[in-house]
Short mmCIF file of C-alpha atoms in Angstrom, two decimals:
data_model
loop_
_atom_site.label_atom_id
_atom_site.label_comp_id
_atom_site.label_asym_id
_atom_site.label_seq_id
_atom_site.Cartn_x
_atom_site.Cartn_y
_atom_site.Cartn_z
CA MET A 1 66.51 151.64 148.13
CA SER A 2 66.83 153.56 151.50
CA ARG A 3 70.03 155.48 152.18
CA PRO A 4 71.89 154.52 155.49
CA PHE A 5 71.39 156.92 158.24
CA VAL A 6 72.71 157.99 161.78
CA THR A 7 70.12 159.63 163.98
CA LYS A 8 70.60 162.32 167.12
CA ALA A 9 69.29 159.47 169.28
CA GLN A 10 71.81 157.04 167.91
CA LEU A 11 74.74 159.50 168.62
CA ILE A 12 73.76 160.34 172.02
CA THR A 13 73.60 156.71 173.05
CA GLU A 14 76.87 156.27 171.99
CA LEU A 15 77.97 159.27 173.63
CA ASN A 16 76.18 158.06 176.78
CA ALA A 17 77.73 154.54 176.57
CA TRP A 18 81.18 155.97 176.59
CA ASP A 19 80.33 158.20 179.43
CA ALA A 20 79.00 155.44 181.50
CA GLY A 21 82.40 153.23 180.78
CA LYS A 22 80.23 150.84 178.86
CA ILE A 23 82.40 151.56 175.62
CA SER A 24 86.10 152.86 175.27
CA ALA A 25 87.34 156.05 173.70
CA GLU A 26 88.65 153.39 171.12
CA GLN A 27 85.27 151.89 170.74
CA LEU A 28 83.64 155.56 170.37
CA GLN A 29 86.23 156.39 167.72
CA ASP A 30 85.54 153.04 165.79
CA TRP A 31 81.64 153.70 165.75
CA MET A 32 82.47 157.22 164.78
CA VAL A 33 84.59 156.03 161.69
CA THR A 34 82.05 153.20 160.86
CA TYR A 35 79.16 155.60 160.77
CA TYR A 36 80.42 158.99 159.65
CA ASP A 37 83.16 157.89 157.19
CA PRO A 38 81.01 156.48 154.53
CA PRO A 39 79.85 159.39 152.07
CA GLU A 40 76.65 157.68 151.64
CA VAL A 41 75.40 157.81 155.42
CA GLU A 42 72.83 160.54 155.99
CA ILE A 43 73.54 162.40 159.31
CA GLY A 44 70.57 163.75 161.29
CA PRO A 45 67.60 163.10 159.13
CA GLY A 46 64.62 165.14 160.18
CA GLU A 47 66.85 167.51 162.41
CA THR A 48 67.12 171.20 162.17
CA GLU A 49 70.02 172.28 159.96
CA TRP A 50 71.91 173.35 163.45
CA VAL A 51 71.45 170.22 164.71
CA GLN A 52 72.57 168.22 161.43
CA GLU A 53 75.67 170.50 161.34
CA ALA A 54 76.44 169.88 165.10
CA MET A 55 76.23 166.15 164.58
CA ASN A 56 78.44 166.42 161.68
CA ILE A 57 81.35 168.65 163.63
CA ILE A 58 80.63 166.11 166.61
CA MET A 59 81.30 162.88 164.51
CA ASN A 60 84.21 164.30 162.67
CA GLU A 61 86.00 165.72 165.56
CA TYR A 62 85.61 162.09 167.62
CA GLU A 63 86.66 160.27 164.18
CA LEU A 64 89.73 162.12 163.59
CA ALA A 65 91.24 163.45 166.79
CA LYS A 66 93.83 161.30 168.71
CA ILE A 67 92.18 159.14 171.28
CA PRO A 68 94.71 160.57 174.28
CA LYS A 69 93.16 163.94 173.51
CA PHE A 70 89.54 162.98 174.42
CA LYS A 71 88.47 164.78 177.58
CA LYS A 72 85.77 163.16 179.46
CA GLU A 73 84.22 166.33 179.94
CA GLY A 74 84.03 166.49 176.11
CA TYR A 75 80.93 164.56 176.62
CA ILE A 76 78.89 167.72 178.28
CA PHE A 77 79.73 169.77 175.78
CA ALA A 78 78.68 167.32 173.10
CA LEU A 79 75.53 166.73 174.53
CA ALA A 80 75.05 170.74 174.89
CA PHE A 81 75.84 171.24 170.86
CA LEU A 82 73.66 168.76 170.08
CA GLU A 83 70.68 170.74 172.06
CA CYS A 84 71.72 174.21 170.33
CA ASP A 85 69.98 176.29 168.07
CA GLU A 86 70.71 179.17 165.99
CA SER A 87 71.07 181.84 168.75
CA ASN A 88 73.97 179.40 170.58
CA PHE A 89 75.22 177.43 167.63
CA TYR A 90 78.72 178.93 167.59
CA GLN A 91 79.30 179.46 171.20
CA ALA A 92 78.29 175.40 171.78
CA LYS A 93 80.59 174.75 168.70
CA HIS A 94 83.53 176.64 170.12
CA ARG A 95 83.18 175.06 173.58
CA PHE A 96 83.02 171.39 172.30
CA VAL A 97 85.94 171.81 169.85
CA HIS A 98 88.07 173.74 172.10
CA ASP A 99 87.22 172.57 175.37
CA GLY A 100 86.02 168.76 174.68
CA PHE A 101 89.70 168.01 173.76
CA SER A 102 92.96 168.30 175.14
CA ASP A 103 95.92 170.45 173.35
#
């Protein structure tokens, strides 16, 4: 039996849909809850450990943050975080977490 998973491409598709106005912030959060919450879901199979960690952080933040705190530019920071590598992981993480949401 295969384990359910979320790919980087699937996450990017959802973020793009939100940015394009095809889904609401509520729908984005619902998707995160549906696909991130279950502990049996594998996040980012085949990706580097940096990308897997970025995916986990992005999905966790969008799952738990209050919707009014979502900033549209968070989309850009999320995509940059997904493209990070070891050399810029912490900068991309900080930018996404601190600038992608209002306090």
